[in-house]
Short mmCIF file of C-alpha atoms and ligand atoms in Angstrom, two decimals:
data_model
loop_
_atom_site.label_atom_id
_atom_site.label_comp_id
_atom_site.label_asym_id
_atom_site.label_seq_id
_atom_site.Cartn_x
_atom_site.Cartn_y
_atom_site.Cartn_z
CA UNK A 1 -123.66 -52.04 -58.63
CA UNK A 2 -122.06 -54.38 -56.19
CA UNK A 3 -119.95 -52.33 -53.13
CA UNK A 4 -117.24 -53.89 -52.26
CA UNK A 5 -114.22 -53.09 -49.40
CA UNK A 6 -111.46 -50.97 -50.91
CA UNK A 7 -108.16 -53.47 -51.61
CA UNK A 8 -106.21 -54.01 -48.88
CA UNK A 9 -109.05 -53.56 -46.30
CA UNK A 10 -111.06 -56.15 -44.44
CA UNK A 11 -114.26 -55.94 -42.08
CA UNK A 12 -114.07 -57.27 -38.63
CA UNK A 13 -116.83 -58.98 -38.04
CA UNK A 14 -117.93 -61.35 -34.84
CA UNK A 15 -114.92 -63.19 -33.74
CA UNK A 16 -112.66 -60.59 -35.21
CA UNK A 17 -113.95 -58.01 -33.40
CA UNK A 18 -114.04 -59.71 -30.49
CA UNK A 19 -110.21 -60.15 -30.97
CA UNK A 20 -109.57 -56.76 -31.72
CA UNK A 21 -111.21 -55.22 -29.02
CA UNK A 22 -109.73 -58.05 -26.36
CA UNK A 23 -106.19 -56.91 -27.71
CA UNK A 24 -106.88 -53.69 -27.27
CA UNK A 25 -107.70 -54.05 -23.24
CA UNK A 26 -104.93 -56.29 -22.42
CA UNK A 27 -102.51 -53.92 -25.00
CA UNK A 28 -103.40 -51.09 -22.75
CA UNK A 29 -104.02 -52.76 -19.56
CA UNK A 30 -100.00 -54.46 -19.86
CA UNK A 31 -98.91 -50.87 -20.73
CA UNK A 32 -100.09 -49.41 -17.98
CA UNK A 33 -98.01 -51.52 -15.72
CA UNK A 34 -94.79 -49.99 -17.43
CA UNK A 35 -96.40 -46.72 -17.24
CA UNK A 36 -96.79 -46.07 -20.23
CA UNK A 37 -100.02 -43.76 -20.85
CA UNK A 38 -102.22 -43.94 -23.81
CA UNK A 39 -101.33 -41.16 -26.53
CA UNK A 40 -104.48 -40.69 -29.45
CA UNK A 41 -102.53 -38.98 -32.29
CA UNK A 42 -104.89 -37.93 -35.76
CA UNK A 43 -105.10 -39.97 -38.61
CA UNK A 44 -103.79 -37.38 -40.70
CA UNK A 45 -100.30 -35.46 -40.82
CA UNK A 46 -98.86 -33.31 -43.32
CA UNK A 47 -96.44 -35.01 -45.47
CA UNK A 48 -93.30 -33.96 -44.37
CA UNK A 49 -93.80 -35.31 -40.65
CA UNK A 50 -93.39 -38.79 -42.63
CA UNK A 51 -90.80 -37.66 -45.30
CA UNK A 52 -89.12 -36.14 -42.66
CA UNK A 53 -89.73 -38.44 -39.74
CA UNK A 54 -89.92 -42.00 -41.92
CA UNK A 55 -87.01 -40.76 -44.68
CA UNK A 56 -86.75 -40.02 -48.13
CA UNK A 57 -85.07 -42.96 -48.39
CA UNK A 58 -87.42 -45.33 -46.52
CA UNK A 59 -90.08 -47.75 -49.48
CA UNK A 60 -92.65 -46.43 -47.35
CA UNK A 61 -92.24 -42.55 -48.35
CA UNK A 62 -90.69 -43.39 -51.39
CA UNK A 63 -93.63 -45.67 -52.49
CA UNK A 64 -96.41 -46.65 -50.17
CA UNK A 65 -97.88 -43.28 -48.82
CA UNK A 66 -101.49 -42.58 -48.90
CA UNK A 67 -100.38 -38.48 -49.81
CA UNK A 68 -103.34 -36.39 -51.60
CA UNK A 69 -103.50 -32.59 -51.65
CA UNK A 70 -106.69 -31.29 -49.55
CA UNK A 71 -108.51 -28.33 -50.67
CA UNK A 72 -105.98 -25.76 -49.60
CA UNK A 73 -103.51 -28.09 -51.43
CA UNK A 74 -101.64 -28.64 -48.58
CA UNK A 75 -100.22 -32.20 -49.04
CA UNK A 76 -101.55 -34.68 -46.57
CA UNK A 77 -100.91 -38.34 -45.70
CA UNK A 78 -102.86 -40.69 -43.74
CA UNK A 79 -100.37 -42.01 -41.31
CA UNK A 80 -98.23 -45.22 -42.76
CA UNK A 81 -96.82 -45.58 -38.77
CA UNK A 82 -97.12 -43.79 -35.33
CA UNK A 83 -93.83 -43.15 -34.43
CA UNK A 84 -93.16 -40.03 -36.39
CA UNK A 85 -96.86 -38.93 -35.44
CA UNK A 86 -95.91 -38.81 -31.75
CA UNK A 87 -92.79 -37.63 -32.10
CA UNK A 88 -94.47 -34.78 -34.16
CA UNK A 89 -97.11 -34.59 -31.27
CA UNK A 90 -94.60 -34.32 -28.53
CA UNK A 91 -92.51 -31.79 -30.26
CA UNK A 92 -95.61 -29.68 -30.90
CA UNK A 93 -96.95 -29.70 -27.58
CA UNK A 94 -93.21 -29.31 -26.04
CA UNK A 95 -94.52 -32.19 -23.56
CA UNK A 96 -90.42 -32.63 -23.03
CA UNK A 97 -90.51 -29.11 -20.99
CA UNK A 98 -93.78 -29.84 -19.02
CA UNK A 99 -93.62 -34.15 -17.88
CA UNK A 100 -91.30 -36.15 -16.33
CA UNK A 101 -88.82 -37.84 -18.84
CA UNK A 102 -89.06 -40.17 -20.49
CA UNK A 103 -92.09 -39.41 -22.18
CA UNK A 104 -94.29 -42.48 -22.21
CA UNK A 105 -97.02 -43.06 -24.98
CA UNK A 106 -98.69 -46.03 -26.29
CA UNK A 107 -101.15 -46.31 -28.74
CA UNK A 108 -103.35 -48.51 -30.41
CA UNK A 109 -104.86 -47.96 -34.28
CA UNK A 110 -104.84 -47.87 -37.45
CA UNK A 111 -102.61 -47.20 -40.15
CA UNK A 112 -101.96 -47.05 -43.96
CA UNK A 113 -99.27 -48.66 -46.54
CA UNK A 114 -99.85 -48.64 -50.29
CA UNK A 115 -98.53 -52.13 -50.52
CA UNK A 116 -99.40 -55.18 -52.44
CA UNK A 117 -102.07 -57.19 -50.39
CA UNK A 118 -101.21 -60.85 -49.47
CA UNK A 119 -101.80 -62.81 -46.18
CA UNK A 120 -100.79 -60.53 -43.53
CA UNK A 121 -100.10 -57.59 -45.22
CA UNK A 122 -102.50 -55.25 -46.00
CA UNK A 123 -102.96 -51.10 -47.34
CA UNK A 124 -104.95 -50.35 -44.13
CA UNK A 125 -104.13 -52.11 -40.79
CA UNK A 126 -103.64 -51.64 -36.82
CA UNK A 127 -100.43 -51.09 -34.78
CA UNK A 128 -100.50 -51.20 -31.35
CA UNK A 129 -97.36 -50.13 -29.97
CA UNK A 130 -95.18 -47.48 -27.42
CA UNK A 131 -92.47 -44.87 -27.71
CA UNK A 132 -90.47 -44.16 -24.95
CA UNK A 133 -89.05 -40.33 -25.57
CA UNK A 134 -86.16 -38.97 -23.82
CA UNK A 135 -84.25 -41.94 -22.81
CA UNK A 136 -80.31 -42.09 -22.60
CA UNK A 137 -78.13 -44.99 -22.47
CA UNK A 138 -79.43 -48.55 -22.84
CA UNK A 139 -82.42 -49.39 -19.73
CA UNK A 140 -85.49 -48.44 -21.99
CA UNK A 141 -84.27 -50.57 -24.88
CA UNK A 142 -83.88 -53.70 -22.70
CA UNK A 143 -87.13 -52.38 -21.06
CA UNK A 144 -89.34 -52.42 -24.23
CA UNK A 145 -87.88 -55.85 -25.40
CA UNK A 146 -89.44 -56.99 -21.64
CA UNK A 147 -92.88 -54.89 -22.21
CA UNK A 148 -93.48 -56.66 -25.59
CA UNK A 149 -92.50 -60.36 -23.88
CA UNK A 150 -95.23 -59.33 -21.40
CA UNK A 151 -97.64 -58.97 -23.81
CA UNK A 152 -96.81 -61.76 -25.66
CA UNK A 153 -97.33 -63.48 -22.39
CA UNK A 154 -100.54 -61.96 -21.58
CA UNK A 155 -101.76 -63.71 -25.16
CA UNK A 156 -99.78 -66.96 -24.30
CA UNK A 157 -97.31 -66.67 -27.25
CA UNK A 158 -93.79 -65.78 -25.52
CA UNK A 159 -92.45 -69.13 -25.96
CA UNK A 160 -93.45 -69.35 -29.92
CA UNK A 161 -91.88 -66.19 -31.04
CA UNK A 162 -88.02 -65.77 -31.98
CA UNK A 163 -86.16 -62.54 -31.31
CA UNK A 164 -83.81 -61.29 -33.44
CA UNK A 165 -81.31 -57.77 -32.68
CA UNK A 166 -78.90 -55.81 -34.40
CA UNK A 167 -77.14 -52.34 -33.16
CA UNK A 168 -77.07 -50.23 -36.31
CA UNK A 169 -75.13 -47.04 -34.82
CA UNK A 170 -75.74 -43.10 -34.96
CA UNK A 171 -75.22 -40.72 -38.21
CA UNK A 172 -71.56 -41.07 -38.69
CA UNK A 173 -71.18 -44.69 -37.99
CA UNK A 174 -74.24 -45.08 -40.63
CA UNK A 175 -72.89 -42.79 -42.95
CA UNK A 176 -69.59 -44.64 -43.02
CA UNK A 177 -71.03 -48.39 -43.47
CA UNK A 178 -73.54 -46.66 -46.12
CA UNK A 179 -70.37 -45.87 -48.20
CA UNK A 180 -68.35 -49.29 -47.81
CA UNK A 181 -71.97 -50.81 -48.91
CA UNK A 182 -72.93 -49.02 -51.55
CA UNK A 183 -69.19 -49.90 -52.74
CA UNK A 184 -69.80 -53.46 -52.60
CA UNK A 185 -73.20 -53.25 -54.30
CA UNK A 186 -72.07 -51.08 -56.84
CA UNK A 187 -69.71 -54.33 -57.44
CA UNK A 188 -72.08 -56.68 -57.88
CA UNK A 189 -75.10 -54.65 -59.59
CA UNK A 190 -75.92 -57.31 -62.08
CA UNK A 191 -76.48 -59.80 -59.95
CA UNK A 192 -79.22 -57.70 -58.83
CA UNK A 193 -82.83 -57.01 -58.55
CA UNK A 194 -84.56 -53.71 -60.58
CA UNK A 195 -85.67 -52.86 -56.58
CA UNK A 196 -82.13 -53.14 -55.27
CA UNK A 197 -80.10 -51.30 -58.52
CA UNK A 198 -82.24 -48.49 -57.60
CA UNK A 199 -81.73 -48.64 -53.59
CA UNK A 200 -77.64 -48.50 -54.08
CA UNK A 201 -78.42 -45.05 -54.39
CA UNK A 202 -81.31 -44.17 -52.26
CA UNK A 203 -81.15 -46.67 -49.52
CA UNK A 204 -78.17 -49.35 -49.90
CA UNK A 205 -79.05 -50.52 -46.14
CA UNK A 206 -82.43 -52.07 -47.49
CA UNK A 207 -80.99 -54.31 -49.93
CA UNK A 208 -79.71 -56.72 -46.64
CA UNK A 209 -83.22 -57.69 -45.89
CA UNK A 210 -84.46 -58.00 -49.43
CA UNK A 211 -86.24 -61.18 -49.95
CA UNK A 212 -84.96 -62.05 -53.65
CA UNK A 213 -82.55 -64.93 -53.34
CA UNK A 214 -80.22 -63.43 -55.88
CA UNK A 215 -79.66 -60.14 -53.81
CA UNK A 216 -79.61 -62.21 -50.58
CA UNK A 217 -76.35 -64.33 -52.11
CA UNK A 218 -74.36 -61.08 -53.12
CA UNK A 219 -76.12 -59.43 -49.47
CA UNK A 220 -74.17 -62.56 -47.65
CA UNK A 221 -70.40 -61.61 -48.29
CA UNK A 222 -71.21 -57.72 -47.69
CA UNK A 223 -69.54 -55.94 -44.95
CA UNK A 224 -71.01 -56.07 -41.53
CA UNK A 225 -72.13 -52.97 -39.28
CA UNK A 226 -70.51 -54.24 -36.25
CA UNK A 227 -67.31 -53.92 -37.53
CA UNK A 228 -68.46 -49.76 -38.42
CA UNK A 229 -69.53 -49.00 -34.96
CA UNK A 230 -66.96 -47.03 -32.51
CA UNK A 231 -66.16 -47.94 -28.97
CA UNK A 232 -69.24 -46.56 -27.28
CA UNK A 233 -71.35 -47.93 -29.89
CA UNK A 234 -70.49 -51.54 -29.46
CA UNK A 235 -70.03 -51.13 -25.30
CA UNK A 236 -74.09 -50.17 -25.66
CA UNK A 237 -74.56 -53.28 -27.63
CA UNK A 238 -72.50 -55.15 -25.44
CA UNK A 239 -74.54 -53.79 -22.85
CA UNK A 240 -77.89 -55.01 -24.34
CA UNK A 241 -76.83 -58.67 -25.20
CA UNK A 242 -75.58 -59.04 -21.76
CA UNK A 243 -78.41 -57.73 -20.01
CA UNK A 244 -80.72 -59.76 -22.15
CA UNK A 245 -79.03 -63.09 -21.32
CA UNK A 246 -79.04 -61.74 -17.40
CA UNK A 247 -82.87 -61.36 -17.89
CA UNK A 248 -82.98 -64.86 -19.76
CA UNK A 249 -84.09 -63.39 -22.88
CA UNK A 250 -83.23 -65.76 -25.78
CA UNK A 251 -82.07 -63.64 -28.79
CA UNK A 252 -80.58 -64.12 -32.42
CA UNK A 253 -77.74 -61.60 -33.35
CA UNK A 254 -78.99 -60.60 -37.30
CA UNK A 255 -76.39 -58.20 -38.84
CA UNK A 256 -78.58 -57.97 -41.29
CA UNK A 257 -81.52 -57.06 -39.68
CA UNK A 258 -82.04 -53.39 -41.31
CA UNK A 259 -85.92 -52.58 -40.57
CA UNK A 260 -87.78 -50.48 -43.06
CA UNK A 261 -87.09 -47.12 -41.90
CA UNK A 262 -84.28 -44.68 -41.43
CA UNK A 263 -85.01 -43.23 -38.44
CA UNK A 264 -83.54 -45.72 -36.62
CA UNK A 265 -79.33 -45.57 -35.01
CA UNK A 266 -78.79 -48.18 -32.35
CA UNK A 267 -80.81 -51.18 -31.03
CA UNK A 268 -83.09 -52.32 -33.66
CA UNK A 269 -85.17 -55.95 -33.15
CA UNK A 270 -87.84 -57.85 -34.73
CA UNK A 271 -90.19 -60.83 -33.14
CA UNK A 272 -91.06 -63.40 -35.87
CA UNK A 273 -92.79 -66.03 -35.84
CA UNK A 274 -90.85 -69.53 -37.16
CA UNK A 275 -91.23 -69.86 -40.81
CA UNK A 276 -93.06 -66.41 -41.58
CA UNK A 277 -91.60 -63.47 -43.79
CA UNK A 278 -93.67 -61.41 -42.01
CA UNK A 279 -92.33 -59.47 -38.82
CA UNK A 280 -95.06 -59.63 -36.08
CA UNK A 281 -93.44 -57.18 -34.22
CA UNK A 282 -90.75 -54.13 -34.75
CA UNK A 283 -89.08 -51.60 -33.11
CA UNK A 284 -85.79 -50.00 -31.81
CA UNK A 285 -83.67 -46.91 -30.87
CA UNK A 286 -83.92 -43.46 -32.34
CA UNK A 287 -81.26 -40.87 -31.58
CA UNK A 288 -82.19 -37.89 -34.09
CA UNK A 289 -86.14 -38.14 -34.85
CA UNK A 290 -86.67 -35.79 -32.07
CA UNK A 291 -84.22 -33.21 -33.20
CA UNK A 292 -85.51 -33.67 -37.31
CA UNK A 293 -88.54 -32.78 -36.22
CA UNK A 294 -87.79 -29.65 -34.62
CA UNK A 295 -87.83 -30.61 -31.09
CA UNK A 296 -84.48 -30.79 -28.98
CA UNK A 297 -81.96 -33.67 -28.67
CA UNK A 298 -83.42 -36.34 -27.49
CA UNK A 299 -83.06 -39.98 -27.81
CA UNK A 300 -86.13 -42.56 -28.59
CA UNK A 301 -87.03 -46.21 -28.24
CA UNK A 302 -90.01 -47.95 -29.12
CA UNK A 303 -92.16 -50.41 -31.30
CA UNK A 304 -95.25 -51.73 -32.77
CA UNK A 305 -97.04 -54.81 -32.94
CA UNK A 306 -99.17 -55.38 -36.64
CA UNK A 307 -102.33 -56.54 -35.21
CA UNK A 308 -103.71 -58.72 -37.92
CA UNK A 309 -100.54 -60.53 -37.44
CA UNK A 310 -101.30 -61.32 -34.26
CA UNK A 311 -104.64 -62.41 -34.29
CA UNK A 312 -103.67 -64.95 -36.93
CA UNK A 313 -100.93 -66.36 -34.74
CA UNK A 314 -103.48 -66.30 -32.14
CA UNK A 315 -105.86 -68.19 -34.09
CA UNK A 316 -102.93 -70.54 -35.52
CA UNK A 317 -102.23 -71.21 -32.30
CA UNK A 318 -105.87 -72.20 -30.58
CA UNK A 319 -105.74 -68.70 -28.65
CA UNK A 320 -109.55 -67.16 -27.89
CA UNK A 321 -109.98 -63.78 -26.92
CA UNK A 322 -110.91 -64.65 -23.29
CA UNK A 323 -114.24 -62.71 -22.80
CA UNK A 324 -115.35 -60.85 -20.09
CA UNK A 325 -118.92 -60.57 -21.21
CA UNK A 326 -121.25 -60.68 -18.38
CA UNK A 327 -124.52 -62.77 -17.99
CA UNK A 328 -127.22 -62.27 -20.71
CA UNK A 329 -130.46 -62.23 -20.62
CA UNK A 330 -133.61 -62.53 -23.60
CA UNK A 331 -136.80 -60.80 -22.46
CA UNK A 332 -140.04 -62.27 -23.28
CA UNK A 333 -143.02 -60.19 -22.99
CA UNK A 334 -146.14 -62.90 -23.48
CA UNK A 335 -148.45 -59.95 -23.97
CA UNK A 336 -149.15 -56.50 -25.05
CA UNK A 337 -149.84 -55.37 -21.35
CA UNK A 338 -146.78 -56.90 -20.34
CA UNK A 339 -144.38 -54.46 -22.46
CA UNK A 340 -143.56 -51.79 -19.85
CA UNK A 341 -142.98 -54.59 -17.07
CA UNK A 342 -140.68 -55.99 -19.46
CA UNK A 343 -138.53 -52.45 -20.00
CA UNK A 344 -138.76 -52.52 -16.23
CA UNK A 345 -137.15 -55.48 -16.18
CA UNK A 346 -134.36 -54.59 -18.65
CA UNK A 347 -133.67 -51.33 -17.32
CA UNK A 348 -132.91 -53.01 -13.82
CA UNK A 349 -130.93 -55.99 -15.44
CA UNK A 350 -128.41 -53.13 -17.54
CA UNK A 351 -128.19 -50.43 -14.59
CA UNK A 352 -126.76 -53.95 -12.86
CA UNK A 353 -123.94 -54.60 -15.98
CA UNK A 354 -126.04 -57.47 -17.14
CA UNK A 355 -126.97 -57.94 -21.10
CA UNK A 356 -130.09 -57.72 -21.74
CA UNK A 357 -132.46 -57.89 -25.47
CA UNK A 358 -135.94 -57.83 -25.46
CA UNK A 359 -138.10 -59.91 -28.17
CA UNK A 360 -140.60 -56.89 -29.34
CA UNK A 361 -141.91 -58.96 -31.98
CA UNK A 362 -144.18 -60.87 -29.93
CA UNK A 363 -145.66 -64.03 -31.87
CA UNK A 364 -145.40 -67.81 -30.47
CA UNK A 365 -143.53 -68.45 -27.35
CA UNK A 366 -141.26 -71.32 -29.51
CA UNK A 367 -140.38 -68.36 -32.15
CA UNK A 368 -138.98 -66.51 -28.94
CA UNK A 369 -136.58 -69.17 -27.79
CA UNK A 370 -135.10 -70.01 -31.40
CA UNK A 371 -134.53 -66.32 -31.71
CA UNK A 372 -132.76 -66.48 -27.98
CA UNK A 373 -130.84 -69.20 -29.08
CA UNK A 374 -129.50 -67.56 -32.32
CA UNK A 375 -129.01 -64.93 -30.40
CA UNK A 376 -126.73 -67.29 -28.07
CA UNK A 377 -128.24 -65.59 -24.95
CA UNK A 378 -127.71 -67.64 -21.49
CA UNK A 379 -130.88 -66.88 -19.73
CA UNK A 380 -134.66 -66.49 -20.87
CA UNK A 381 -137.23 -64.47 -18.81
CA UNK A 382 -140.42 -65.19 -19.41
CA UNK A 383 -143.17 -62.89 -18.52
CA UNK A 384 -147.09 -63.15 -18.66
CA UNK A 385 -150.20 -61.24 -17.32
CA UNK A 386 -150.17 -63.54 -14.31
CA UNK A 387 -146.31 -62.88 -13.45
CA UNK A 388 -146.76 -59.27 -14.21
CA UNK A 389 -149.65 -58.70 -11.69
CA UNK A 390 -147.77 -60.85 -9.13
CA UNK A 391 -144.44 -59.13 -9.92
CA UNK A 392 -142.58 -62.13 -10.65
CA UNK A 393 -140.89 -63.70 -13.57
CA UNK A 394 -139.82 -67.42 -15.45
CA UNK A 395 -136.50 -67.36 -15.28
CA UNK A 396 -135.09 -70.45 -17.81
CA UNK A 397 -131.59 -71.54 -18.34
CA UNK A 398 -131.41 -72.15 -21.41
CA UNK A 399 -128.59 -73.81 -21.74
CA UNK A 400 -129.82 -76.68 -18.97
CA UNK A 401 -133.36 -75.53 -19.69
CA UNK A 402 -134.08 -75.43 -15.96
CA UNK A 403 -136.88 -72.72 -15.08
CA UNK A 404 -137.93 -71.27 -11.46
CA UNK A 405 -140.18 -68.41 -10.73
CA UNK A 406 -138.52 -65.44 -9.00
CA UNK A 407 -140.09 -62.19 -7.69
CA UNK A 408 -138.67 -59.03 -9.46
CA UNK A 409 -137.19 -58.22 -5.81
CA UNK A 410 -134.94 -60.89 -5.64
CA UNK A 411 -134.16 -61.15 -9.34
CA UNK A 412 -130.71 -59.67 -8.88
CA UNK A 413 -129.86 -61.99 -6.00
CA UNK A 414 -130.82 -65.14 -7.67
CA UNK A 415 -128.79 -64.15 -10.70
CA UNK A 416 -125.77 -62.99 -9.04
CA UNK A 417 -125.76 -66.65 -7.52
P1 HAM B 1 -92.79 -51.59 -38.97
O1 HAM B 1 -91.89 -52.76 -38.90
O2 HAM B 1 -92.88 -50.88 -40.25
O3 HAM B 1 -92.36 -50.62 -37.81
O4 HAM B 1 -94.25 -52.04 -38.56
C1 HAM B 1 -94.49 -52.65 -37.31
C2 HAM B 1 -95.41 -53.85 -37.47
O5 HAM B 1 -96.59 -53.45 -38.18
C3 HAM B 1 -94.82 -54.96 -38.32
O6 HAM B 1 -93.99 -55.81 -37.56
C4 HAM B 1 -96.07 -55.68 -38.78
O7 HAM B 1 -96.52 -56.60 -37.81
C5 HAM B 1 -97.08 -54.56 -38.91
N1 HAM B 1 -97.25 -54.18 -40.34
C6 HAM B 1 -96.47 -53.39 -41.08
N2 HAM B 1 -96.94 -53.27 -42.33
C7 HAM B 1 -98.06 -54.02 -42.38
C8 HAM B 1 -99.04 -54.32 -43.40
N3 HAM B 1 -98.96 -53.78 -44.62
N4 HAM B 1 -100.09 -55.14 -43.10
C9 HAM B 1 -100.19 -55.67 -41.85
N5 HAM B 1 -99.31 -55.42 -40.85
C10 HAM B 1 -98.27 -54.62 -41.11
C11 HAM B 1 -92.99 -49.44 -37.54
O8 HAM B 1 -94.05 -49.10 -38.02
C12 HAM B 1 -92.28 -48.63 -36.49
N6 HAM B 1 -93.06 -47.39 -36.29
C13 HAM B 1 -92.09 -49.40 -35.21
C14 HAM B 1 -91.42 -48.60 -34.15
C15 HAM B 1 -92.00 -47.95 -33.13
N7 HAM B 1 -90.12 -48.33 -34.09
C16 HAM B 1 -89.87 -47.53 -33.05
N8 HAM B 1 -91.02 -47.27 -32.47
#
């Protein structure tokens, strides 16, 4: 039999990895600068922190969960976010009574969606994103729109990306524009797609960003939220947009910019990138996640990055993970007797930071060098009886193929040069 990745998975191998892991410093390092500290959550919740947390009436709970019953048959779910996660781990841990608010956490890792696989979207995949818990008023939301620009700097991709915002209100405003919507949908239900008859009931909200162009037409002439949202909702919004443009943060307005989950009841934004469907970035404002999951009131903001999204912009874009390998160095032992010289030599290259691989196959000298150069190593050292028993060694460039003899002494000077 032939083994072959589950669906929706993917290896990363070489470059990949080397993306993934450069993401994840600079994610982290950027992070840090807002003070944000890094928050490891399991894999694995019960259920109901998504059901609750995400909403019945979200596609991911309703269709996409990776839920099984363990072997106490308590359900489980491999996490399809983070957001409910660390809400569920701050709650838990009552981290609201002992730190300084707001609670900052960012995290980086993977997570799961039964959806159907296509270019950028996949069943398992990594966020990398923050939440910003116990916030009030509007500072964090502008603050998180900032952090993701930054990173989007850091990866030189700020100026590709488009932002689009929409202010979608708290319980009662939501409850009210649910109603007039599902109204107006109710209206037009033939026009409309199997996915959207069924979210009139369950989720009317969703049915503004569906992708079908038949429910987009009826989605067009369907009420707005902005004209739902009471005084103090649309002075915060007001807020935002104005502080943006103060900051010179280009924006789109999208009133029907819904986002995927429910938990969600002011500022919610997206960053695209021109001509995808496929958000590279999400997040927004969360009044009552806290509170549904058993912690007190308090008010959320945050977001996540898909990180397969953005290593394919990355690469679309020319963008290398900028590496901050140090030198490296193939070991070449000419001789049996040489072969504890040679772990000598290794030992004192690594305890320095410096790579280091030794060739313990031994053979002909030309079967060492095609090996270093597979290996895409920078320098050779090349050791014999005669440089052993004058503690020295050949030291070869091999990319200029220069050679000089040093003594192991000095070895560490000459290559720090
Ligand atoms: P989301 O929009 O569901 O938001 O996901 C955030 C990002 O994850 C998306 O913009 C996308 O880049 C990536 N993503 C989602 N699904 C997939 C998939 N199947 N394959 C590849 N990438 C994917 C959230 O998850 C919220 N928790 C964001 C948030 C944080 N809101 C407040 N705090």
């Amino acid at each position: 039999m032939d083994y072959q990745k589950v669906k929706g998975t993917h290896d990363f191998i070489g470059e990949d990895a080397e993306y993934l892991s450069y993401i994840r410093e600079t994610f982290f390092k950027v992070t840090s600068l807002f003070n944000y500290k890094e928050h490891v959550i399991p894999t694995l919740e019960y259920s109901e922190v998504f059901s609750r947390g995400v909403g019945q009436g979200s596609d991911i709970v309703r269709k996409e969960m990776y839920s099984f019953l363990d072997k106490s048959y308590r359900s489980l779910t491999l996490r399809p976010e983070f957001t409910a996660g660390i809400v569920r781990s701050v709650v838990e841990n009552k981290l609201y009574a002992t730190e300084v608010l707001p609670i900052k956490s960012s995290y980086l890792g993977q997570s799961f969606r039964y959806e159907r696989p296509q270019a950028g979207r996949y069943r398992e995949f990594y966020q990398g994103g923050v939440e910003c818990i116990g916030v009030s008023g509007i500072d964090y939301d502008v603050e998180v729109i900032q952090l993701c620009l930054e990173l989007l700097k850091r990866f030189h991709l700020d100026d590709k990306v488009a932002l689009s915002i929409n202010y979608l209100g708290g319980i009662d405003t939501r409850e009210r524009y649910t109603a007039s919507l599902t109204q107006y949908f109710k209206g037009h239900i033939e026009e409309m797609c199997d996915d959207c008859k069924e979210r009139i009931e369950v989720n009317p909200l969703r049915i503004l960003d569906c992708k079908e162009e038949r429910d987009q037409k009826v989605a067009s002439n369907a009420p707005e939220i902005t004209s739902f949202l009471s005084e103090k909702e649309k002075a915060d919004y007001e807020a935002i947009k104005e502080r943006l443009t103060l900051l010179n943060i280009e924006f789109h307005e999208d009133t029907h910019l819904v986002r995927g989950l429910d938990y969600y009841s002011g500022l919610v934004f997206e960053f695209n990138v021109p001509l995808e469907d496929n958000a590279l970035c999400g997040g927004g404002h969360y009044d009552n996640l806290v509170s549904e999951l058993g912690g007190p009131e308090l008010e959320g903001v945050g977001f996540s990055f898909g990180i397969e999204r953005l290593i394919q912009f990355m690469k679309d874009n020319g963008i290398k993970p900028e590496s901050k390998k140090s030198k490296s160095f193939y070991i070449m032992p000419l001789d049996k007797e040489v072969s504890n010289y040679a772990l000598r030599i290794a030992r004192l290259l690594r305890e320095n930071d410096y790579r280091a691989e030794i060739d313990y196959d031994g053979g002909k000298i030309a079967s060492m060098f095609k090996r270093a150069e597979r290996l895409n190593l920078d320098y050779g050292i090349i050791i014999g009886l005669d440089e052993a028993n004058a503690k020295t060694v050949q030291l070869k460039d091999l990319k200029t193929q220069e050679q000089i003899s040093v003594s192991y002494d000095k070895l560490l000077e000459e290559i720090s040069k």
